[in-house]
PDB file of C-alpha atoms in Angstrom:
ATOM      1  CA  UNK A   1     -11.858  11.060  -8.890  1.00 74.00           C
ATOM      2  CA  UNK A   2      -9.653  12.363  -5.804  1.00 92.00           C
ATOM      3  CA  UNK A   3      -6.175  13.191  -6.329  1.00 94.00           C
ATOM      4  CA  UNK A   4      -4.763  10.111  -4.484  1.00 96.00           C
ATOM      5  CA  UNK A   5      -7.192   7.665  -6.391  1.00 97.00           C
ATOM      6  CA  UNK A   6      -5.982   9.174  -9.579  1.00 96.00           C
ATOM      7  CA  UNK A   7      -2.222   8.995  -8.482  1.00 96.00           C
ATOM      8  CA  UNK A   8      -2.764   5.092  -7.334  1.00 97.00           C
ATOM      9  CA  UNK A   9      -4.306   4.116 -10.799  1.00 97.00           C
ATOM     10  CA  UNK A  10      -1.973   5.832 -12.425  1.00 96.00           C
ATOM     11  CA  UNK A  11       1.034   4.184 -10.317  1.00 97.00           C
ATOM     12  CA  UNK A  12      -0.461   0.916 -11.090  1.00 98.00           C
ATOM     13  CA  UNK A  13      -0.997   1.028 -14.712  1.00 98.00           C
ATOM     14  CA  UNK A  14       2.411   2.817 -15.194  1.00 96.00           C
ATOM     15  CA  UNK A  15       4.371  -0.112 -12.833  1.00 98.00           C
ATOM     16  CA  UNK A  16       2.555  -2.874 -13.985  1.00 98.00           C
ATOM     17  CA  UNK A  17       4.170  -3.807 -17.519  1.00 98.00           C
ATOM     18  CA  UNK A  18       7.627  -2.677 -15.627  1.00 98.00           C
ATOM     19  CA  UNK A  19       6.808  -5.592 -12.750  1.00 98.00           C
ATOM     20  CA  UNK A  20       5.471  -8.044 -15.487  1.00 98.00           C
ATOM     21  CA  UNK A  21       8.839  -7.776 -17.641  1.00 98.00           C
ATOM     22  CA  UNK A  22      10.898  -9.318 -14.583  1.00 98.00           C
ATOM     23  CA  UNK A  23      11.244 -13.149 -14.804  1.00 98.00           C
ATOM     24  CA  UNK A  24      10.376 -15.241 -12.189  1.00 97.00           C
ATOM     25  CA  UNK A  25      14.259 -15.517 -11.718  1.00 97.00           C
ATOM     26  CA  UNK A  26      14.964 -11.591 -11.296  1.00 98.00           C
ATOM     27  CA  UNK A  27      11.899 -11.281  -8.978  1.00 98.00           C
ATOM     28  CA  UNK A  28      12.897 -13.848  -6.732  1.00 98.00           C
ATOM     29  CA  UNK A  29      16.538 -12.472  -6.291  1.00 97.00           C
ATOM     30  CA  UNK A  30      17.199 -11.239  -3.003  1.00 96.00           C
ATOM     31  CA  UNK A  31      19.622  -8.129  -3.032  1.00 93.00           C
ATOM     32  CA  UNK A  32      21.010  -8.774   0.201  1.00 94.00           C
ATOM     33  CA  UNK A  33      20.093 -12.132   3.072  1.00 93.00           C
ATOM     34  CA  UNK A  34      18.982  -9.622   4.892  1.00 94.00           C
ATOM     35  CA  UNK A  35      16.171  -7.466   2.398  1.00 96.00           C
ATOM     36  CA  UNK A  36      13.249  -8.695   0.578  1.00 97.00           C
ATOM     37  CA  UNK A  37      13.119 -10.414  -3.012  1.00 98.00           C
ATOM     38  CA  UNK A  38      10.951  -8.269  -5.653  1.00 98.00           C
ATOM     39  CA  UNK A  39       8.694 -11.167  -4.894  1.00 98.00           C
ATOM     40  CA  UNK A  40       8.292 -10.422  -1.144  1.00 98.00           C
ATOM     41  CA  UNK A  41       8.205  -7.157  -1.759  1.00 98.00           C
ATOM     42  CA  UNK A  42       4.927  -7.255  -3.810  1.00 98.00           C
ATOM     43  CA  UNK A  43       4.024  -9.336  -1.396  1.00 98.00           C
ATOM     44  CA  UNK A  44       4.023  -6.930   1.548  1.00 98.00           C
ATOM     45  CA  UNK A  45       2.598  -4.721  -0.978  1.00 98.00           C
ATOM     46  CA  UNK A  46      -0.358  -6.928  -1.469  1.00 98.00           C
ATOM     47  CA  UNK A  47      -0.573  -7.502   2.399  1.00 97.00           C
ATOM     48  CA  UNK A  48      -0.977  -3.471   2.677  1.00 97.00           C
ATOM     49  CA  UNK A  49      -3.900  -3.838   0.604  1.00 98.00           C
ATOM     50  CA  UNK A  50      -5.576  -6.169   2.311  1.00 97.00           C
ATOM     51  CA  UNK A  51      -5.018  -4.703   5.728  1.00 97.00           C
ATOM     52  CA  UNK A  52      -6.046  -1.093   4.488  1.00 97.00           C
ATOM     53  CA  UNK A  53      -9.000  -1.766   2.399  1.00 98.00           C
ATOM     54  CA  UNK A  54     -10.700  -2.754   5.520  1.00 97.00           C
ATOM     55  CA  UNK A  55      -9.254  -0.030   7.341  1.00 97.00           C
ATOM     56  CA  UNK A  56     -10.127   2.942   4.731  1.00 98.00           C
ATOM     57  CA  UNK A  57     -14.254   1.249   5.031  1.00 98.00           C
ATOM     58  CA  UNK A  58     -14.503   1.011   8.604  1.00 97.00           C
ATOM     59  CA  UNK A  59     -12.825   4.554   9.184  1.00 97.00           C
ATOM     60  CA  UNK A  60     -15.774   5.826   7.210  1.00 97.00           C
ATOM     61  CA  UNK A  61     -18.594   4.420  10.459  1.00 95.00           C
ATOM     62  CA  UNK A  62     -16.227   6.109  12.791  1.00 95.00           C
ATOM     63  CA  UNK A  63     -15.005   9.569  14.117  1.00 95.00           C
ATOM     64  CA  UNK A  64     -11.305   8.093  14.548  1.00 96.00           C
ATOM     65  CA  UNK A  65      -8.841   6.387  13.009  1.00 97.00           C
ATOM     66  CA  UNK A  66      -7.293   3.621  15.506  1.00 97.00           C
ATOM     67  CA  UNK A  67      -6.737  -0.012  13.806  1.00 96.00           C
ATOM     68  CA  UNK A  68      -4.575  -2.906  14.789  1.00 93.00           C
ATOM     69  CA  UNK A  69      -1.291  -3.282  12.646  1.00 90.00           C
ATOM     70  CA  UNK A  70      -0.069  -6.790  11.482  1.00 91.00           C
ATOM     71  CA  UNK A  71       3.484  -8.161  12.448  1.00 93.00           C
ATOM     72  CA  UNK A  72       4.831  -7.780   8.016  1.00 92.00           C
ATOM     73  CA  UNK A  73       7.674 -10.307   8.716  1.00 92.00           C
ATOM     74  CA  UNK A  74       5.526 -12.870   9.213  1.00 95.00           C
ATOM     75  CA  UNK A  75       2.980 -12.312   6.678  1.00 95.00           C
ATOM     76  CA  UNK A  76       5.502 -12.395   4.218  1.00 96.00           C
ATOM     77  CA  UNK A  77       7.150 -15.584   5.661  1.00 96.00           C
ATOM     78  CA  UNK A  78       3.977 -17.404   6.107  1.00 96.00           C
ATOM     79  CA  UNK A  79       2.335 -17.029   2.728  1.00 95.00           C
ATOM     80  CA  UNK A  80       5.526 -17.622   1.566  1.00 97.00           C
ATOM     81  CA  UNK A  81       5.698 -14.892  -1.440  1.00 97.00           C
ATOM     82  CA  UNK A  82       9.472 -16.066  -2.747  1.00 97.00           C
ATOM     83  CA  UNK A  83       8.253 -19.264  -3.800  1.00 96.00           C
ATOM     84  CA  UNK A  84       4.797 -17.592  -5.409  1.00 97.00           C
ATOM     85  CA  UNK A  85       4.298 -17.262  -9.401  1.00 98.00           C
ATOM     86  CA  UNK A  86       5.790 -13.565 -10.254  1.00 98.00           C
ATOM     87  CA  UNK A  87       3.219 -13.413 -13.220  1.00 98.00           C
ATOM     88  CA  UNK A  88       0.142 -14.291 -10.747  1.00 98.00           C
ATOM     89  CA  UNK A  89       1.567 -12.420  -7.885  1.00 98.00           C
ATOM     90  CA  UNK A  90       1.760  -8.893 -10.143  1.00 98.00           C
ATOM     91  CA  UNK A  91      -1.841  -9.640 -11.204  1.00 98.00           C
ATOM     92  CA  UNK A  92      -3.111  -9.925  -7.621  1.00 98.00           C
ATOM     93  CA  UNK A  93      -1.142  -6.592  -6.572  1.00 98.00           C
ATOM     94  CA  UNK A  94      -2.569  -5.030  -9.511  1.00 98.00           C
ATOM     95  CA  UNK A  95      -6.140  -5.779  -9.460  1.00 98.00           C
ATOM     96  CA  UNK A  96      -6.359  -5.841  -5.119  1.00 98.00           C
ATOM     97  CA  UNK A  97      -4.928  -1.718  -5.796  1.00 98.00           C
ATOM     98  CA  UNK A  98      -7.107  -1.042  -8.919  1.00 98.00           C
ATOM     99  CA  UNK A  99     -10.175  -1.892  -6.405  1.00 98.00           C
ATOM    100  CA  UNK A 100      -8.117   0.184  -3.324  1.00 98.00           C
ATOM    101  CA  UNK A 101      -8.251   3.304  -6.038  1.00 98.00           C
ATOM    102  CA  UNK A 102     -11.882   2.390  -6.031  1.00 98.00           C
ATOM    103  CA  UNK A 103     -12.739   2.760  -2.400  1.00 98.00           C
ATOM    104  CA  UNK A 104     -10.578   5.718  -1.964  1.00 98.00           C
ATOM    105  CA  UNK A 105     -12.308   7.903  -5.007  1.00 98.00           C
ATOM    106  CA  UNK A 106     -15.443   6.715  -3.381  1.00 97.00           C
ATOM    107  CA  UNK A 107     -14.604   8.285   0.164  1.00 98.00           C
ATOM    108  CA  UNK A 108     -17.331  11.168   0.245  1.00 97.00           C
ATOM    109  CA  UNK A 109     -15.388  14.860   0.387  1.00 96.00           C
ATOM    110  CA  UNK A 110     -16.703  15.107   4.219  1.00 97.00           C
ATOM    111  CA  UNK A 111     -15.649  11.959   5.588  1.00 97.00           C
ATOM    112  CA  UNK A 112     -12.483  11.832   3.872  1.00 97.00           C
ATOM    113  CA  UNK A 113     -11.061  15.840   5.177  1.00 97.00           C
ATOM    114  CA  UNK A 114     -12.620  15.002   8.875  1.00 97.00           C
ATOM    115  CA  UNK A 115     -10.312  15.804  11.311  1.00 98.00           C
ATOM    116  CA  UNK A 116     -10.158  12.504  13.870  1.00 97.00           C
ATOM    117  CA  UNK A 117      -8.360  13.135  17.145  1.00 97.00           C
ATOM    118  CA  UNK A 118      -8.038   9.943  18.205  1.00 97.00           C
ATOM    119  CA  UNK A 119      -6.212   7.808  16.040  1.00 98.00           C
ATOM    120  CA  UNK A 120      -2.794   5.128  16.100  1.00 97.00           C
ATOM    121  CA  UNK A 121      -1.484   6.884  13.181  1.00 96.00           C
ATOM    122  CA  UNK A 122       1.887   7.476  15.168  1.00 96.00           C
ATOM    123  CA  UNK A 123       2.421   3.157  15.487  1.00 96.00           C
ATOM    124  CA  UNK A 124       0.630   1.696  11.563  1.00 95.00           C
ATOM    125  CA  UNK A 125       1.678   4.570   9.356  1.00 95.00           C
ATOM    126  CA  UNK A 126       4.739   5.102   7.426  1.00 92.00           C
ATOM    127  CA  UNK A 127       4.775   8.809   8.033  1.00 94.00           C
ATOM    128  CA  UNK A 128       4.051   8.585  11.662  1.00 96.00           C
ATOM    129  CA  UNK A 129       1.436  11.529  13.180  1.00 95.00           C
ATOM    130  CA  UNK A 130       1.929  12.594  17.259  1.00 94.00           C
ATOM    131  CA  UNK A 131      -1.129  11.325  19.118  1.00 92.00           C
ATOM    132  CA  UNK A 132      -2.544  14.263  20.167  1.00 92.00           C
ATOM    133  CA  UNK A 133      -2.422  16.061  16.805  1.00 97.00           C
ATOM    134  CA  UNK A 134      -5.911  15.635  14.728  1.00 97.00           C
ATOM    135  CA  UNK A 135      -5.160  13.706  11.471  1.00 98.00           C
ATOM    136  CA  UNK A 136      -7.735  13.149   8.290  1.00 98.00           C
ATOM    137  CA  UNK A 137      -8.447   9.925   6.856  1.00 98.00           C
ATOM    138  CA  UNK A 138      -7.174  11.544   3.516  1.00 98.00           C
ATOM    139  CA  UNK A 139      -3.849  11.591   4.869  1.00 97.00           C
ATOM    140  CA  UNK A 140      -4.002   8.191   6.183  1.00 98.00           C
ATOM    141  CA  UNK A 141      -4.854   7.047   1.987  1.00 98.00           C
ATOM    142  CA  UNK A 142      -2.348   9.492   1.131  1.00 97.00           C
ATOM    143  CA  UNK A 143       0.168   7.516   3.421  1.00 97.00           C
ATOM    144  CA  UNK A 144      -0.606   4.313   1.862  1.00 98.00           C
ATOM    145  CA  UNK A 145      -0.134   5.258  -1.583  1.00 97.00           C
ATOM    146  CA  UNK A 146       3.874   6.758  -0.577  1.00 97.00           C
ATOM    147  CA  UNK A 147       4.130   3.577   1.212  1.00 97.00           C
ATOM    148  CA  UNK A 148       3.571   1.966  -2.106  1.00 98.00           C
ATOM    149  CA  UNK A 149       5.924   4.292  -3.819  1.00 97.00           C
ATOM    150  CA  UNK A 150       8.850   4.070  -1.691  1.00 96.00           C
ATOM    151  CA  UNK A 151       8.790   0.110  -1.933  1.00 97.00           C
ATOM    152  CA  UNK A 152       8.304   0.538  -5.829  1.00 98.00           C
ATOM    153  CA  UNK A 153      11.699   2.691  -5.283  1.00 96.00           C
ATOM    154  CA  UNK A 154      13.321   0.061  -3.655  1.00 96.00           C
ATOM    155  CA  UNK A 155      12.299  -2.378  -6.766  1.00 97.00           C
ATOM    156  CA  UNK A 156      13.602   0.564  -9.702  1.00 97.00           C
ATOM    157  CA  UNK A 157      15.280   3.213  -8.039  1.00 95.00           C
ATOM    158  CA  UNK A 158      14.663   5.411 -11.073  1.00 95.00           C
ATOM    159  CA  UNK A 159      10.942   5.920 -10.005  1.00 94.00           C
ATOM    160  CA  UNK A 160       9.900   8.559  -9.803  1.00 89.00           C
ATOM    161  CA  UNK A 161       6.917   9.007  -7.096  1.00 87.00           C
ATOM    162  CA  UNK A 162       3.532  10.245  -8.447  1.00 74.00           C
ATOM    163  CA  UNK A 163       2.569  11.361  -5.398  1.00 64.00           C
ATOM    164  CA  UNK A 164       4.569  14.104  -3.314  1.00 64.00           C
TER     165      UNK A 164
END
């Protein structure tokens, strides 16, 4: 299993029971008007998923790594996450990352170190990459898996991130 795989299944079995000992009442408290419930938060984190399962597949039929983003506001708004069940809504982000850890230990050693020159890595990812410099697809997984991380901060600020 690659490193990031392994870190992802091990963030998810370590944060689950943590998540799933919030009531629906803590995980629906908004720290601020302003910031995201726990709720919406897992949310997002489930909207991630979704939008970069189909992006880690499709960057393995290509030589780059250019993929429309998703306005995260909205999604979170529309499906309405602060009114969702908490115990449901940890199960979803759960099992939707268990199979994520899947796909990315699946990514074949070749494809996933390719160097892809063309990519939009400096407008969807969290740690944004220049345009003209060449960028792997492992770095791309990598990024998704400290995305997770720093929102799993924002829910316990003693986490401590798997991945550095």
């Amino acid at each position: 299993m690659s490193k990031t795989a392994h870190h992802l299944k091990t963030i998810i079995d370590t944060i689950r029971p943590r998540l799933q000992a919030l009531t629906d009442e803590q995980a629906a408290r908004r720290p601020t008007p302003d910031k995201w419930s726990t709720k919406e938060i897992i949310g997002h984190l489930v909207d991630s998923a979704s939008n970069n399962h189909q992006r880690f597949i499709r960057a393995q039929f290509t030589d780059e790594l250019i993929f429309d983003g998703y306005r995260q506001e909205e999604w979170v708004k529309l499906q309405d996450y602060a009114r969702a069940d908490w115990q449901n809504l940890v199960q979803l982000w759960y099992y939707f990352n268990w199979q994520m850890a899947r796909v990315i230990a699946r990514v074949p050693d070749p494809v996933r170190h390719q160097l892809r020159p063309r990519h939009n890595l400096d407008k969807i990812a969290m740690r944004k990459v220049m345009p003209l410099k060449s960028v792997s697809l492992e770095y791309f997984m990598e990024d998704y898996v400290k995305h997770l991380e720093h929102h799993l901060q924002q829910i316990f600020p003693d986490y401590e991130p798997q991945l550095r």
